[in-house]
PDB file of C-alpha atoms in Angstrom:
ATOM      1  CA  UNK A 117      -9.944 -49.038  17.776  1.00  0.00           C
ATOM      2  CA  UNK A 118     -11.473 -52.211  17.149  1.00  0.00           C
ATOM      3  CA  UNK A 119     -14.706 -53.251  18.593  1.00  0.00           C
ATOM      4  CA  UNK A 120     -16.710 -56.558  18.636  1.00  0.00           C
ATOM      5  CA  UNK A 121     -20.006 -57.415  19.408  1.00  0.00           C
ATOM      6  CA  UNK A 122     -20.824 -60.413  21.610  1.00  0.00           C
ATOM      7  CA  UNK A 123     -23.253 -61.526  23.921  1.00  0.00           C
ATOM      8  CA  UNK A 124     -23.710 -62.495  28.064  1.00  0.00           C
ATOM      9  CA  UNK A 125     -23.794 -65.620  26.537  1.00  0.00           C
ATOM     10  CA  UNK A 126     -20.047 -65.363  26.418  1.00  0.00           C
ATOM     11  CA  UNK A 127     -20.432 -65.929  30.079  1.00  0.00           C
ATOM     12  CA  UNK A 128     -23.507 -67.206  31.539  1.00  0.00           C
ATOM     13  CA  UNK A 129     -24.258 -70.723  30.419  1.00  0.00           C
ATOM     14  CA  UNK A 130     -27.994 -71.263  29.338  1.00  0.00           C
ATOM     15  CA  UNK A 131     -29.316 -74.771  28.180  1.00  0.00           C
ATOM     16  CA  UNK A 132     -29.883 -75.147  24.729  1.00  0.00           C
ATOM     17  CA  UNK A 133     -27.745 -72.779  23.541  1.00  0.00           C
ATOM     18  CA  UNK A 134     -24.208 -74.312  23.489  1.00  0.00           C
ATOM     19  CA  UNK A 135     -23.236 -73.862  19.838  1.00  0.00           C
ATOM     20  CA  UNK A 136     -24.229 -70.001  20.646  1.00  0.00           C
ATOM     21  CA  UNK A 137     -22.283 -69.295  23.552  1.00  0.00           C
ATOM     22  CA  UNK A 138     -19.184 -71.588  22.193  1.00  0.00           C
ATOM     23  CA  UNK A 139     -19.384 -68.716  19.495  1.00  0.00           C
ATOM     24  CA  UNK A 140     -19.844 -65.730  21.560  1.00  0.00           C
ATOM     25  CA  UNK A 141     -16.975 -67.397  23.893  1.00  0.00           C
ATOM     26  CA  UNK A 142     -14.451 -67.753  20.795  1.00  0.00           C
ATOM     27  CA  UNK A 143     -15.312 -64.280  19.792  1.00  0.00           C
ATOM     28  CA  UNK A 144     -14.921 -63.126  23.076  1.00  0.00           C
ATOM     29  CA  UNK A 145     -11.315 -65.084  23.980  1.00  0.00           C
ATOM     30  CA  UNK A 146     -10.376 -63.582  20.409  1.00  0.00           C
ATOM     31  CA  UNK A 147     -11.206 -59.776  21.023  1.00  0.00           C
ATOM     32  CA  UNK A 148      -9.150 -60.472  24.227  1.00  0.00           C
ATOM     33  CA  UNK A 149      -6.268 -62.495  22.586  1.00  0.00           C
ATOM     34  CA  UNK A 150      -5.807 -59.806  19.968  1.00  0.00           C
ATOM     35  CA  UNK A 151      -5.979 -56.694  22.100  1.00  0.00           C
ATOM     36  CA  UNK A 152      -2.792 -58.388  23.971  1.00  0.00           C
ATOM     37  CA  UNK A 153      -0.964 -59.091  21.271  1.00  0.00           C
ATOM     38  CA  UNK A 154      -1.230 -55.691  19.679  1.00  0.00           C
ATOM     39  CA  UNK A 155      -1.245 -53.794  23.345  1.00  0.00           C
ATOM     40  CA  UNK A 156       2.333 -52.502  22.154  1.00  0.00           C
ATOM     41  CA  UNK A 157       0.897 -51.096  18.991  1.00  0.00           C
ATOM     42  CA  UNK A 158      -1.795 -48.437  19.918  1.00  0.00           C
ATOM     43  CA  UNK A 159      -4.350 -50.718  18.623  1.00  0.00           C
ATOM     44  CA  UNK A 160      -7.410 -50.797  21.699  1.00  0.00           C
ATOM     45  CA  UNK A 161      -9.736 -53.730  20.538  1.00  0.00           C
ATOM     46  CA  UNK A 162     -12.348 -54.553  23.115  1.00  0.00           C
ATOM     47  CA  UNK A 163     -15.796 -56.183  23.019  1.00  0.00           C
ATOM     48  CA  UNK A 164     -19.560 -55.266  23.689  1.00  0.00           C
ATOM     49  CA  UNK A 165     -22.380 -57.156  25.676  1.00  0.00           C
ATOM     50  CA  UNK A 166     -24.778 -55.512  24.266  1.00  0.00           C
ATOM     51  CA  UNK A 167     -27.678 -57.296  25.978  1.00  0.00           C
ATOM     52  CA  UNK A 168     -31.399 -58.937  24.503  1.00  0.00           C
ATOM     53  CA  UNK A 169     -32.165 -57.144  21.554  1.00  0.00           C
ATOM     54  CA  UNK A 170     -35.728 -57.171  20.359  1.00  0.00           C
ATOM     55  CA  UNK A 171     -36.023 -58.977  17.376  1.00  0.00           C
ATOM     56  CA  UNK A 172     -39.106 -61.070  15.956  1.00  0.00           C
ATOM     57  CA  UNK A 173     -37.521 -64.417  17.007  1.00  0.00           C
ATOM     58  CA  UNK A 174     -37.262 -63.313  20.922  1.00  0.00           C
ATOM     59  CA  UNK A 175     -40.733 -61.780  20.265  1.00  0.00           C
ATOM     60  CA  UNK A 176     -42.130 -65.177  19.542  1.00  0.00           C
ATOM     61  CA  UNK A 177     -40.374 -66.873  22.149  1.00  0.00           C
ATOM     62  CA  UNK A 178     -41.993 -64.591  24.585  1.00  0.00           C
ATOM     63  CA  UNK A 179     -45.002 -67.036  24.187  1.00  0.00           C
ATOM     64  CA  UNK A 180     -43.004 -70.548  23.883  1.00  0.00           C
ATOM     65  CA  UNK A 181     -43.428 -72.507  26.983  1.00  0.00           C
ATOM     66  CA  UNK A 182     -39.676 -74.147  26.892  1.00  0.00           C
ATOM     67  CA  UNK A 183     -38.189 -70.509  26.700  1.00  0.00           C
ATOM     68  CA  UNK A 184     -39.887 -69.439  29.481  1.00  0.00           C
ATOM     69  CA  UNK A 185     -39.170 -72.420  31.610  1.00  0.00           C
ATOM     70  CA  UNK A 186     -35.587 -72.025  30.996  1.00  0.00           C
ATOM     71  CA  UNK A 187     -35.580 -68.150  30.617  1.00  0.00           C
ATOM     72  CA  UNK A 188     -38.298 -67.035  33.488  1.00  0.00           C
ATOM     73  CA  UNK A 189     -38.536 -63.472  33.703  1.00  0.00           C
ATOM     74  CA  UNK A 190     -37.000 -62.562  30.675  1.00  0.00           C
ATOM     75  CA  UNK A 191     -39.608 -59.868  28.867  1.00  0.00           C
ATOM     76  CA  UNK A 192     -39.538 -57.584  25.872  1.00  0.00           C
ATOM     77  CA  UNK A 193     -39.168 -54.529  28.194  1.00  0.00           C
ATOM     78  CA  UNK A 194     -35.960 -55.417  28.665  1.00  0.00           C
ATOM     79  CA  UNK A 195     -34.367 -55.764  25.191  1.00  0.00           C
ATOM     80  CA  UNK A 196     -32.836 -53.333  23.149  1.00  0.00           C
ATOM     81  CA  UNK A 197     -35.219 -52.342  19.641  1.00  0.00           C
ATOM     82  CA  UNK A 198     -33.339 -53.994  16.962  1.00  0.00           C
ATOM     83  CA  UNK A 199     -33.236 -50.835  14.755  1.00  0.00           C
ATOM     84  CA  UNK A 200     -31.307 -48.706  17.419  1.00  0.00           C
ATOM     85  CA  UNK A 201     -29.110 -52.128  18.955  1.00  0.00           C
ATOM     86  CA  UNK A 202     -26.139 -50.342  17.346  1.00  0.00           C
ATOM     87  CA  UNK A 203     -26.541 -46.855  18.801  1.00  0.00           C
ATOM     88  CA  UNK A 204     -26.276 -48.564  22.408  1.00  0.00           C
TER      89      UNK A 204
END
């Protein structure tokens, strides 16, 4: 088994974040790609939306006004803690 880790970004378009989601896309079209190419094998590859994590840049952005214009709503009680983002 073969597991990725991407992000909703793969899939909901947010401004100011294009190079980000392009990434998460590619990563994303790849995990898919290669789990049909090797379907025949017994290799399983599939990917993870893990969700927000909390991390010390979303934090900050909690209190940027141009986050929360774009992101309204979006608060630290719903992100993952970074130190246990793995374990989820």
């Amino acid at each position: 088994r073969i597991v990725n880790i991407s992000s909703g970004a793969a899939t909901e378009a947010r401004p100011y974040s294009s190079g980000y989601s392009a990434a998460k896309t590619g990563a994303q079209r790849f995990t898919e790609s290669v789990q049909r190419s090797l379907a025949d094998t017994g290799v399983y590859m599939f990917s993870l939306n893990p969700g927000p994590v909390l991390t010390p840049m979303n934090v900050a952005n909690q209190s940027d006004p141009v986050y929360q214009k774009w992101y309204p709503g979006q608060r630290t009680m719903n992100y993952f803690p970074a130190e246990r983002a793995a374990s989820y």
